Short mmCIF file of C-alpha atoms and ligand atoms in Angstrom, two decimals:
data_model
loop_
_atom_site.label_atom_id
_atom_site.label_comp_id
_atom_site.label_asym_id
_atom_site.label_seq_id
_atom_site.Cartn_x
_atom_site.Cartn_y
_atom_site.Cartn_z
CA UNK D 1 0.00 0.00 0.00
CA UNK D 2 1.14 3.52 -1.05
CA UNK D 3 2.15 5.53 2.35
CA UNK D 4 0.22 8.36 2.30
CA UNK D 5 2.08 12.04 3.86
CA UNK D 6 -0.15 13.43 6.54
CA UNK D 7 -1.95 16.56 6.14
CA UNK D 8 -2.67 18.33 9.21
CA UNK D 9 -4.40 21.76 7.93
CA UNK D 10 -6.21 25.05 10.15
CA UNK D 11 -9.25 26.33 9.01
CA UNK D 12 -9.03 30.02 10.37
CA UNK D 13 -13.06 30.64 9.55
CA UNK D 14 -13.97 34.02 9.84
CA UNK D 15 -11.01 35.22 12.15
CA UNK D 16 -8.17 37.50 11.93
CA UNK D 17 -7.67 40.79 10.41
CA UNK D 18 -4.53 41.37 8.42
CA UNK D 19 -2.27 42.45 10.59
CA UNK D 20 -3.29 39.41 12.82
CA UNK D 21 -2.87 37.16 10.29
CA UNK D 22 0.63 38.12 9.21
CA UNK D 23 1.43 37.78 12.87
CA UNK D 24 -0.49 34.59 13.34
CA UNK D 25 1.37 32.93 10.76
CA UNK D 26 5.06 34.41 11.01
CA UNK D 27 4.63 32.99 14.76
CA UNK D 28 3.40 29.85 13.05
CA UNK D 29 6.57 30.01 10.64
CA UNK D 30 9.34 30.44 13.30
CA UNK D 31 8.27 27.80 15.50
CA UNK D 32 8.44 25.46 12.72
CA UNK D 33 11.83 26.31 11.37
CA UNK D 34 13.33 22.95 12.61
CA UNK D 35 10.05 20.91 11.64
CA UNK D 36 11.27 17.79 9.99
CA UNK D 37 7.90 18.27 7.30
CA UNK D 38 6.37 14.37 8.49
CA UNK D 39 3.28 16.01 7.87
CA UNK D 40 2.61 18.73 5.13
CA UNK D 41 0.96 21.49 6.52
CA UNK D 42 -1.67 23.88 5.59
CA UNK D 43 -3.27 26.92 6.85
CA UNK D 44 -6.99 28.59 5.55
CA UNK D 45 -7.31 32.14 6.58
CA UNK D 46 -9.58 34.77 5.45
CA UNK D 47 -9.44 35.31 1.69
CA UNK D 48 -8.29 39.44 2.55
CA UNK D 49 -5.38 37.74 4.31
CA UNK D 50 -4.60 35.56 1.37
CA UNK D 51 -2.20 37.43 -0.76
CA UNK D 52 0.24 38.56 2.64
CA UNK D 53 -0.08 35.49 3.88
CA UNK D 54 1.62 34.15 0.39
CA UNK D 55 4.37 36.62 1.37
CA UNK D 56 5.11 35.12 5.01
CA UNK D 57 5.14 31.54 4.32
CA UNK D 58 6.87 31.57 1.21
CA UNK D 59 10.42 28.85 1.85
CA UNK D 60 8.33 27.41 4.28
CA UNK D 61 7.08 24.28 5.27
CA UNK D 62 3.38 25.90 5.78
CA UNK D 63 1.26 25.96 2.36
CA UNK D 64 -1.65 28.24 1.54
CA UNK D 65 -5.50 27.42 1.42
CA UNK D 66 -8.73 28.97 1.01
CA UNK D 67 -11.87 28.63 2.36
CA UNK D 68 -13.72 28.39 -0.22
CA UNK D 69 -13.90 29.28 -4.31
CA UNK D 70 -16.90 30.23 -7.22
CA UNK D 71 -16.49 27.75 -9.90
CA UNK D 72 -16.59 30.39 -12.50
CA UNK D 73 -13.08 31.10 -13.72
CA UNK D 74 -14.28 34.96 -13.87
CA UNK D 75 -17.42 37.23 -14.93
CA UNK D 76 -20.47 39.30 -13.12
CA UNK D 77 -20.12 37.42 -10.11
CA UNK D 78 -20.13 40.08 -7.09
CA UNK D 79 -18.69 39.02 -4.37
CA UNK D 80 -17.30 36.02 -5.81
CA UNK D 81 -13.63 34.08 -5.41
CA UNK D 82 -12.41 32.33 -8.77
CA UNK D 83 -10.06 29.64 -8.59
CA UNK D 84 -7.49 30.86 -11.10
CA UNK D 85 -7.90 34.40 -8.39
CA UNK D 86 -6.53 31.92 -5.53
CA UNK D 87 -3.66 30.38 -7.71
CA UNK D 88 -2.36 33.71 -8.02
CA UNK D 89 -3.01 34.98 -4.55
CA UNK D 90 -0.84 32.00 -3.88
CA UNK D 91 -2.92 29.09 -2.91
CA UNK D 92 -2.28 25.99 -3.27
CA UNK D 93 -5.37 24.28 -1.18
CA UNK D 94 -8.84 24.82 -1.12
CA UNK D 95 -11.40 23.83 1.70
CA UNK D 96 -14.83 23.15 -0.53
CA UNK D 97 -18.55 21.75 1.19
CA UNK D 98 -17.74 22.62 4.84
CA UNK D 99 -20.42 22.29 7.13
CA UNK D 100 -20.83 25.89 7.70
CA UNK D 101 -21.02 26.70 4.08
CA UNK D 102 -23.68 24.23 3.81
CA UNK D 103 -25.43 25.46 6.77
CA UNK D 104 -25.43 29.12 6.43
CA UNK D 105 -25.22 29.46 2.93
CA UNK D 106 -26.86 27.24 0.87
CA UNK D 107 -23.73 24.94 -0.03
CA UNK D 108 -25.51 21.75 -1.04
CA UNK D 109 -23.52 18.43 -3.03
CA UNK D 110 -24.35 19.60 -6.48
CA UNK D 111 -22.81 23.17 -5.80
CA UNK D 112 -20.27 21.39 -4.09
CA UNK D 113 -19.26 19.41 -7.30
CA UNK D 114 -19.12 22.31 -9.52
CA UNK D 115 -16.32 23.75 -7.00
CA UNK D 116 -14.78 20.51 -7.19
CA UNK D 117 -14.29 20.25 -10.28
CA UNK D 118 -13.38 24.57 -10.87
CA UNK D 119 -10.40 23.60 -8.36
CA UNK D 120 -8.97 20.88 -10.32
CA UNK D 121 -9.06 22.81 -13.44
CA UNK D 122 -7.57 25.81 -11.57
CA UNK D 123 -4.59 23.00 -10.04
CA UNK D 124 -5.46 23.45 -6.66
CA UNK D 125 -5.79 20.63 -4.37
CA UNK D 126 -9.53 20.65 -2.85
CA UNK D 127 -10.37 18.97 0.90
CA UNK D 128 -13.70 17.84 0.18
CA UNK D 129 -15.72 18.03 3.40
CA UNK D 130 -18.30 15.53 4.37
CA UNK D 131 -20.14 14.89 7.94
CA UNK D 132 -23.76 13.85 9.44
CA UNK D 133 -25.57 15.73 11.47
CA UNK D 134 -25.95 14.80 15.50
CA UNK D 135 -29.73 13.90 14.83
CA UNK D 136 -29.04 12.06 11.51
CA UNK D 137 -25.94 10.10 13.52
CA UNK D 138 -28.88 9.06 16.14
CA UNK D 139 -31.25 8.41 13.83
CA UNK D 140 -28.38 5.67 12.37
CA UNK D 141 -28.69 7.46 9.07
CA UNK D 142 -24.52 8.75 9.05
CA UNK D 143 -23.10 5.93 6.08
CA UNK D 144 -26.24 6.63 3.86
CA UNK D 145 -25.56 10.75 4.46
CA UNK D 146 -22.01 10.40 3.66
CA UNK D 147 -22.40 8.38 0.88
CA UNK D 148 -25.18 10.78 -0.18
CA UNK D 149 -22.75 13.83 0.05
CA UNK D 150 -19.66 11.66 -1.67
CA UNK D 151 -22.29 10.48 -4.68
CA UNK D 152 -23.61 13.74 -5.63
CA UNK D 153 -20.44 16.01 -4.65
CA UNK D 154 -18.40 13.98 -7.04
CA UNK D 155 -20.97 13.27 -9.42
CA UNK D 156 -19.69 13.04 -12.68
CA UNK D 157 -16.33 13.70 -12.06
CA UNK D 158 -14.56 10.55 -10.57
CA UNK D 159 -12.77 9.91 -14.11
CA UNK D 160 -10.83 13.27 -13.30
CA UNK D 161 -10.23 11.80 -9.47
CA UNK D 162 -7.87 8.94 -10.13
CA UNK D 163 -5.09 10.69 -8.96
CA UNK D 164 -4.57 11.12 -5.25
CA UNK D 165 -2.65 13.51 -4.72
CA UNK D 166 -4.52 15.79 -6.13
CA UNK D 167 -7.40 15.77 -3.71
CA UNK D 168 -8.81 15.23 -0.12
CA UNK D 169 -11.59 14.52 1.54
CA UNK D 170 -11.93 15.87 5.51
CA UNK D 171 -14.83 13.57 7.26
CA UNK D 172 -15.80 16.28 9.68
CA UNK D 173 -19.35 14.99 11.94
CA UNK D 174 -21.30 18.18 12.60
CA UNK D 175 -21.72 17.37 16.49
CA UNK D 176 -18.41 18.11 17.07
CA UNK D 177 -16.93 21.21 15.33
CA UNK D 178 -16.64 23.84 17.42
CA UNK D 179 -18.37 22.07 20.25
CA UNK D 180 -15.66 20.35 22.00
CA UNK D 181 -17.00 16.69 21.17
CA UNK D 182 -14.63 15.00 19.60
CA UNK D 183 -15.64 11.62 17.56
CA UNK D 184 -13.73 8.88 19.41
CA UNK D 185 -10.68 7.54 17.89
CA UNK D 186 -12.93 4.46 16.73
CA UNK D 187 -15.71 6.24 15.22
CA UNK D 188 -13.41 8.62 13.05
CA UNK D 189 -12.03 4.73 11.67
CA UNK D 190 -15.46 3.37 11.26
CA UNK D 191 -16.37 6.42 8.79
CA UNK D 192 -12.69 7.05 7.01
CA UNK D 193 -12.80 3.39 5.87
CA UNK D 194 -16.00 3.30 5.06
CA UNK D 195 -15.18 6.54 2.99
CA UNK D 196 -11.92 4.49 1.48
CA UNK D 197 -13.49 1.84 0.45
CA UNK D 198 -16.63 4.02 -1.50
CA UNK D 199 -13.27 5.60 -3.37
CA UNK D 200 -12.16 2.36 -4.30
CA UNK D 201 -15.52 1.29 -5.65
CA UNK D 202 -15.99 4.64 -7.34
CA UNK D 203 -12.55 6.08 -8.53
CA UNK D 204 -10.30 2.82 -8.15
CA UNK D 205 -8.81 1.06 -5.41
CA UNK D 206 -5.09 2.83 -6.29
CA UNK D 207 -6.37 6.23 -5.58
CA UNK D 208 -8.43 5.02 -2.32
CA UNK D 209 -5.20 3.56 -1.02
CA UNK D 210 -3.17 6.90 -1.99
CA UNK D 211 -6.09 9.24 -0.72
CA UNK D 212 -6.07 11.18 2.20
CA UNK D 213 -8.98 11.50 4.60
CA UNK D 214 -8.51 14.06 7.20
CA UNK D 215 -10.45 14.19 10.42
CA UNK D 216 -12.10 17.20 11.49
CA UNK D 217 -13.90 18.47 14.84
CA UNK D 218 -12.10 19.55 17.85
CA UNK D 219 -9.12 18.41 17.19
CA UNK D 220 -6.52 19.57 20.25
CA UNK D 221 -2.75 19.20 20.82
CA UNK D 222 -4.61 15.80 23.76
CA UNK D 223 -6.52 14.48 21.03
CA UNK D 224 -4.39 14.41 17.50
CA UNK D 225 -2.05 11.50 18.59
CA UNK D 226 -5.04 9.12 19.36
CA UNK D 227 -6.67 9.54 15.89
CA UNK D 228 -3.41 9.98 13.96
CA UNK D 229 -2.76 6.23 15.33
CA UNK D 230 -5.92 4.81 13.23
CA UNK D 231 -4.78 3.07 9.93
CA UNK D 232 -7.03 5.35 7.86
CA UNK D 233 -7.03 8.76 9.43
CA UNK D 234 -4.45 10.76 7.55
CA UNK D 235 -4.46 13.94 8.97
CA UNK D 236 -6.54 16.79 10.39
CA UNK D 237 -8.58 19.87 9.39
CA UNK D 238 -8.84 21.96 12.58
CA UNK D 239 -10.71 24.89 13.21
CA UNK D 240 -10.17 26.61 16.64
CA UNK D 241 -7.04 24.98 18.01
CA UNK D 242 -5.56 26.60 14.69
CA UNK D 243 -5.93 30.31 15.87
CA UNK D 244 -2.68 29.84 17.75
CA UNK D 245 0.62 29.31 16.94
CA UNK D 246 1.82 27.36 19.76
CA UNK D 247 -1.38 24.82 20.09
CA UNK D 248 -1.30 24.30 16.43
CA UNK D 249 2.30 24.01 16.55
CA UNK D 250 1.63 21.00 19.08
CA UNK D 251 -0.93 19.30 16.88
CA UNK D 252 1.70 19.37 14.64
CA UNK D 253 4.15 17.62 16.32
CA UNK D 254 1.98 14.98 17.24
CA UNK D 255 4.21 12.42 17.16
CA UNK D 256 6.74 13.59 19.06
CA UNK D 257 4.31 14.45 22.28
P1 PGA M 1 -13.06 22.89 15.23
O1 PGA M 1 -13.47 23.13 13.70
O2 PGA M 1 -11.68 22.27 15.23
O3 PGA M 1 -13.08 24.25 15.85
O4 PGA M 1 -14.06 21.95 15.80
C1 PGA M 1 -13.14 22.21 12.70
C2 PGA M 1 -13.63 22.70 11.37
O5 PGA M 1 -14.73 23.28 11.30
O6 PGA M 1 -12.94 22.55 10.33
#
């Protein structure tokens, strides 16, 4: 099987100004000037942040994301992010479906496959994010809702998918980002394999073993080792623990804690 690099990226949300930012992420930089790059790494501000932020981790071993992307290349779009913008605000990631876009603002798997594919054509790397619901988890329904969201966000597009590297999915259960809850260490397993095993039905079983599937959902410095250990968790999209420079730094380093 094809050893796949962890990714441990931070989702930033809606936080930081510029000048925090820059700050944020030179911090970030510096601590991680003697990282031995185990993991790759990859940071998501605020889009206004984007272009500085290109600036402050350029030579290092922290890449660029976004949070999210229109899947027009360009037009009358206002208020709209095009991927090709992001490529040249230096980006190399881009977070697409996350629970708060499809929460607060519509983001449903069809729009979510349109992005998809805008990012691929643009050469950036997109983190597709999936999850259930608290009430749909209780009501047993969390396989069929993932494989719901994975069937209809990749509709159409798995012949473009059969390279691994060039994509990501982050299984991310509603009920616990931002709420402290984190999915045991045997629950995250239960849904990344279940999520490897749909890519090797739908895209091939070489990409599903190359594929990485990130956890997501209060993820902490105490937490990270435990889920890094399961066989197909391969890194972590975290939200709040990200915000600083020396508790991301730890999550980082997870191996060595
Ligand atoms: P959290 O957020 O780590 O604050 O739970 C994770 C996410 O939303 O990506």
């Amino acid at each position: 099987m094809m050893a796949r690099m962890p990714l441990i990226a931070g989702n930033w949300k809606m936080y930081k100004t510029v000048p925090e930012a820059v700050e944020t992420a030179g911090a970030l930089v510096q601590r991680l000037a003697d990282y031995d790059e185990s993991a790759q790494v990859m940071i998501a501000p605020p889009f206004t942040a984007l272009a500085a932020l290109s600036r402050v981790l350029e030579g290092s071993p922290v890449a660029l994301g976004a949070q999210n992307l229109f899947w027009e290349k360009e037009g009358a779009f206002t208020g709209e992010i095009s991927g090709p913008m992001l490529v040249s605000a230096g980006c190399r990631f881009v977070l697409i479906g996350h629970s708060e876009r499809r929460q607060y603002f519509g983001e449903i798997d069809e729009t979510v496959c349109k992005r998809v594919r805008a990012a691929l054509d643009a050469g950036l790397i997109p983190v597709v994010c999936i999850g259930e619901t608290e009430s749909q988890r209780d009501a047993g329904e969390t396989f069929s809702i993932l494989d719901k969201q994975l069937s209809n966000g990749l509709k159409d597009i798995v012949l473009v998918l059969n390279d691994p590297a060039k994509w990501a999915v982050a299984y991310e259960p509603v009920w616990a980002i931002g709420t402290g809850k984190t999915a045991t260490s045997a629950q995250a397993q239960e849904v990344h394999s279940f999520v490897r095993e749909w890519v090797a039905k739908a895209v091939g079983q070489t990409t599903a073993d190359g594929l990485r599937i990130l956890y997501g959902g209060s993820v902490k410095p105490g937490n990270i080792a435990e889920l890094m250990a399961m066989p197909d968790v391969d890194g972590a999209l975290v939200g709040g623990a990200s915000l600083d420079p020396e508790t991301f730094e730890k999550i980082i380093r997870y191996q060595k804690s």
